[in-house]
PDB file of C-alpha atoms in Angstrom:
ATOM      1  CA  GLU A   1     250.541 202.424 174.883  1.00  0.00           C
ATOM      2  CA  VAL A   2     247.775 201.928 172.374  1.00  0.00           C
ATOM      3  CA  GLN A   3     248.960 200.308 169.175  1.00  0.00           C
ATOM      4  CA  LEU A   4     247.131 199.732 165.918  1.00  0.00           C
ATOM      5  CA  VAL A   5     248.550 197.402 163.299  1.00  0.00           C
ATOM      6  CA  GLU A   6     247.206 197.177 159.769  1.00  0.00           C
ATOM      7  CA  SER A   7     247.644 194.155 157.560  1.00  0.00           C
ATOM      8  CA  GLY A   8     246.224 192.666 154.395  1.00  0.00           C
ATOM      9  CA  GLY A   9     247.486 195.098 151.803  1.00  0.00           C
ATOM     10  CA  GLY A  10     249.014 193.976 148.559  1.00  0.00           C
ATOM     11  CA  LEU A  11     248.959 194.166 144.793  1.00  0.00           C
ATOM     12  CA  VAL A  12     245.777 193.272 142.937  1.00  0.00           C
ATOM     13  CA  GLN A  13     244.331 193.808 139.504  1.00  0.00           C
ATOM     14  CA  ALA A  14     241.481 196.195 138.906  1.00  0.00           C
ATOM     15  CA  GLY A  15     238.240 194.510 139.842  1.00  0.00           C
ATOM     16  CA  GLY A  16     239.902 192.385 142.479  1.00  0.00           C
ATOM     17  CA  SER A  17     239.430 192.316 146.232  1.00  0.00           C
ATOM     18  CA  LEU A  18     241.437 192.727 149.405  1.00  0.00           C
ATOM     19  CA  ARG A  19     240.540 192.489 153.059  1.00  0.00           C
ATOM     20  CA  LEU A  20     242.400 194.791 155.407  1.00  0.00           C
ATOM     21  CA  SER A  21     242.653 194.169 159.126  1.00  0.00           C
ATOM     22  CA  CYS A  22     243.299 196.581 161.964  1.00  0.00           C
ATOM     23  CA  ALA A  23     244.337 194.911 165.197  1.00  0.00           C
ATOM     24  CA  ALA A  24     244.380 196.980 168.364  1.00  0.00           C
ATOM     25  CA  SER A  25     246.238 196.429 171.612  1.00  0.00           C
ATOM     26  CA  GLU A  26     245.901 198.271 174.911  1.00  0.00           C
ATOM     27  CA  PHE A  27     242.593 199.535 173.600  1.00  0.00           C
ATOM     28  CA  THR A  28     238.997 198.385 173.905  1.00  0.00           C
ATOM     29  CA  PHE A  29     237.326 198.871 170.567  1.00  0.00           C
ATOM     30  CA  GLY A  30     233.862 198.218 171.955  1.00  0.00           C
ATOM     31  CA  ASP A  31     233.759 201.669 173.550  1.00  0.00           C
ATOM     32  CA  ASN A  32     235.224 203.571 170.634  1.00  0.00           C
ATOM     33  CA  ALA A  33     235.359 203.964 166.871  1.00  0.00           C
ATOM     34  CA  ILE A  34     237.816 202.868 164.205  1.00  0.00           C
ATOM     35  CA  GLY A  35     238.232 204.752 160.974  1.00  0.00           C
ATOM     36  CA  TRP A  36     240.072 203.896 157.795  1.00  0.00           C
ATOM     37  CA  PHE A  37     241.973 206.602 155.952  1.00  0.00           C
ATOM     38  CA  ARG A  38     244.110 206.473 152.863  1.00  0.00           C
ATOM     39  CA  GLN A  39     246.780 208.618 151.311  1.00  0.00           C
ATOM     40  CA  ALA A  40     248.321 208.443 147.880  1.00  0.00           C
ATOM     41  CA  PRO A  41     251.495 210.316 146.877  1.00  0.00           C
ATOM     42  CA  GLY A  42     250.713 213.930 146.111  1.00  0.00           C
ATOM     43  CA  LYS A  43     247.209 213.716 147.520  1.00  0.00           C
ATOM     44  CA  GLU A  44     245.661 214.657 150.812  1.00  0.00           C
ATOM     45  CA  ARG A  45     244.752 212.024 153.321  1.00  0.00           C
ATOM     46  CA  GLU A  46     241.087 211.154 153.000  1.00  0.00           C
ATOM     47  CA  GLY A  47     238.629 209.315 155.142  1.00  0.00           C
ATOM     48  CA  VAL A  48     237.413 206.058 153.648  1.00  0.00           C
ATOM     49  CA  SER A  49     235.170 204.448 156.240  1.00  0.00           C
ATOM     50  CA  CYS A  50     234.441 204.328 159.939  1.00  0.00           C
ATOM     51  CA  ILE A  51     232.612 202.047 162.306  1.00  0.00           C
ATOM     52  CA  SER A  52     231.324 203.178 165.688  1.00  0.00           C
ATOM     53  CA  SER A  53     230.764 200.672 168.444  1.00  0.00           C
ATOM     54  CA  ASN A  54     228.917 203.269 170.503  1.00  0.00           C
ATOM     55  CA  THR A  55     226.293 204.003 167.848  1.00  0.00           C
ATOM     56  CA  GLY A  56     226.456 200.825 165.795  1.00  0.00           C
ATOM     57  CA  SER A  57     226.782 202.911 162.652  1.00  0.00           C
ATOM     58  CA  ALA A  58     229.058 202.528 159.662  1.00  0.00           C
ATOM     59  CA  TYR A  59     230.077 205.303 157.299  1.00  0.00           C
ATOM     60  CA  TYR A  60     231.585 205.311 153.825  1.00  0.00           C
ATOM     61  CA  ALA A  61     233.087 207.896 151.562  1.00  0.00           C
ATOM     62  CA  ASP A  62     231.127 208.400 148.363  1.00  0.00           C
ATOM     63  CA  SER A  63     234.066 207.110 146.363  1.00  0.00           C
ATOM     64  CA  VAL A  64     233.916 203.666 147.980  1.00  0.00           C
ATOM     65  CA  LYS A  65     230.271 203.261 148.929  1.00  0.00           C
ATOM     66  CA  GLY A  66     228.868 200.066 147.506  1.00  0.00           C
ATOM     67  CA  ARG A  67     232.314 198.555 147.047  1.00  0.00           C
ATOM     68  CA  PHE A  68     233.834 198.561 150.549  1.00  0.00           C
ATOM     69  CA  THR A  69     232.409 197.087 153.731  1.00  0.00           C
ATOM     70  CA  ILE A  70     233.649 197.767 157.241  1.00  0.00           C
ATOM     71  CA  SER A  71     233.100 195.291 160.052  1.00  0.00           C
ATOM     72  CA  SER A  72     234.406 194.545 163.515  1.00  0.00           C
ATOM     73  CA  ASP A  73     235.122 191.690 165.849  1.00  0.00           C
ATOM     74  CA  ASN A  74     235.043 193.293 169.270  1.00  0.00           C
ATOM     75  CA  ALA A  75     236.268 190.183 171.050  1.00  0.00           C
ATOM     76  CA  LYS A  76     239.437 190.327 168.969  1.00  0.00           C
ATOM     77  CA  ASN A  77     239.719 194.115 169.030  1.00  0.00           C
ATOM     78  CA  THR A  78     239.948 193.939 165.273  1.00  0.00           C
ATOM     79  CA  VAL A  79     238.280 195.928 162.506  1.00  0.00           C
ATOM     80  CA  TYR A  80     238.185 194.826 158.888  1.00  0.00           C
ATOM     81  CA  LEU A  81     237.774 196.629 155.611  1.00  0.00           C
ATOM     82  CA  GLN A  82     236.584 194.398 152.802  1.00  0.00           C
ATOM     83  CA  MET A  83     237.434 196.073 149.515  1.00  0.00           C
ATOM     84  CA  ASN A  84     235.774 194.770 146.371  1.00  0.00           C
ATOM     85  CA  SER A  85     235.746 195.968 142.781  1.00  0.00           C
ATOM     86  CA  LEU A  86     239.021 197.752 143.352  1.00  0.00           C
ATOM     87  CA  LYS A  87     240.042 200.530 141.010  1.00  0.00           C
ATOM     88  CA  PRO A  88     243.482 201.973 140.275  1.00  0.00           C
ATOM     89  CA  GLU A  89     242.433 205.158 142.049  1.00  0.00           C
ATOM     90  CA  ASP A  90     242.113 203.123 145.247  1.00  0.00           C
ATOM     91  CA  THR A  91     245.898 202.771 145.270  1.00  0.00           C
ATOM     92  CA  ALA A  92     247.203 204.304 148.489  1.00  0.00           C
ATOM     93  CA  ILE A  93     248.585 203.585 151.896  1.00  0.00           C
ATOM     94  CA  TYR A  94     245.666 202.662 154.112  1.00  0.00           C
ATOM     95  CA  TYR A  95     245.694 203.588 157.782  1.00  0.00           C
ATOM     96  CA  CYS A  96     243.393 202.689 160.599  1.00  0.00           C
ATOM     97  CA  ALA A  97     242.867 205.105 163.452  1.00  0.00           C
ATOM     98  CA  ALA A  98     241.006 205.145 166.752  1.00  0.00           C
ATOM     99  CA  ALA A  99     238.715 207.853 168.060  1.00  0.00           C
ATOM    100  CA  LEU A 100     235.893 208.302 170.518  1.00  0.00           C
ATOM    101  CA  ILE A 101     233.393 208.748 167.694  1.00  0.00           C
ATOM    102  CA  CYS A 102     233.493 208.501 163.925  1.00  0.00           C
ATOM    103  CA  SER A 103     234.670 211.541 162.049  1.00  0.00           C
ATOM    104  CA  TRP A 104     235.864 212.396 158.563  1.00  0.00           C
ATOM    105  CA  TYR A 105     238.610 214.548 160.027  1.00  0.00           C
ATOM    106  CA  GLY A 106     241.873 212.883 160.871  1.00  0.00           C
ATOM    107  CA  ASP A 107     242.673 215.240 163.720  1.00  0.00           C
ATOM    108  CA  GLU A 108     239.795 213.722 165.688  1.00  0.00           C
ATOM    109  CA  TYR A 109     241.667 210.432 165.928  1.00  0.00           C
ATOM    110  CA  ASP A 110     244.062 209.848 168.781  1.00  0.00           C
ATOM    111  CA  TYR A 111     245.895 206.741 167.600  1.00  0.00           C
ATOM    112  CA  TRP A 112     247.133 205.659 164.197  1.00  0.00           C
ATOM    113  CA  GLY A 113     248.668 202.591 162.700  1.00  0.00           C
ATOM    114  CA  GLN A 114     251.688 202.586 160.419  1.00  0.00           C
ATOM    115  CA  GLY A 115     249.682 201.805 157.318  1.00  0.00           C
ATOM    116  CA  THR A 116     249.488 199.052 154.749  1.00  0.00           C
ATOM    117  CA  GLN A 117     250.083 199.535 151.042  1.00  0.00           C
ATOM    118  CA  VAL A 118     247.305 198.782 148.583  1.00  0.00           C
ATOM    119  CA  THR A 119     248.206 198.839 144.909  1.00  0.00           C
ATOM    120  CA  VAL A 120     245.626 198.258 142.190  1.00  0.00           C
ATOM    121  CA  SER A 121     246.928 197.736 138.683  1.00  0.00           C
ATOM    122  CA  SER A 122     244.955 198.657 135.595  1.00  0.00           C
TER     123      SER A 122
END
C-alpha cells in the first residue's frame, strides 16, 4: 500500500533551520499533491503547507509564510519542507499527507505518514 515516511526532524534553537523530507512509495507524486500538517500537544492539527503537482502551486499557512519553503523532487517521489527562522511555537509533530489536490482540511488526504518531531528551544 501507499506509504509516506517523514524524516529530518530534530531539536534546534530558535532562529535555526531544519529540512523535512517526505518520501513516498507505491505512489506517484507527479499526479497528486503533498501537504504538511503539524500538531502540538493540546492543539488541533493544522495545515502548514502544500504543493500540487497538477497545478504547480504551493500554499503556506500565514503563520509560516516567508519562513518555510516547500519543494518536490518528482523523480524521487519526495517532498521537502525547508523551515527557516524557527520559533518555539513551531514545535510539533510534523506529518506529510497525500491527496488529489491541495487542501487545508486533513480529511481530504488519503494517506499519512507517522510524523517527525520538531522541537524549537527558546
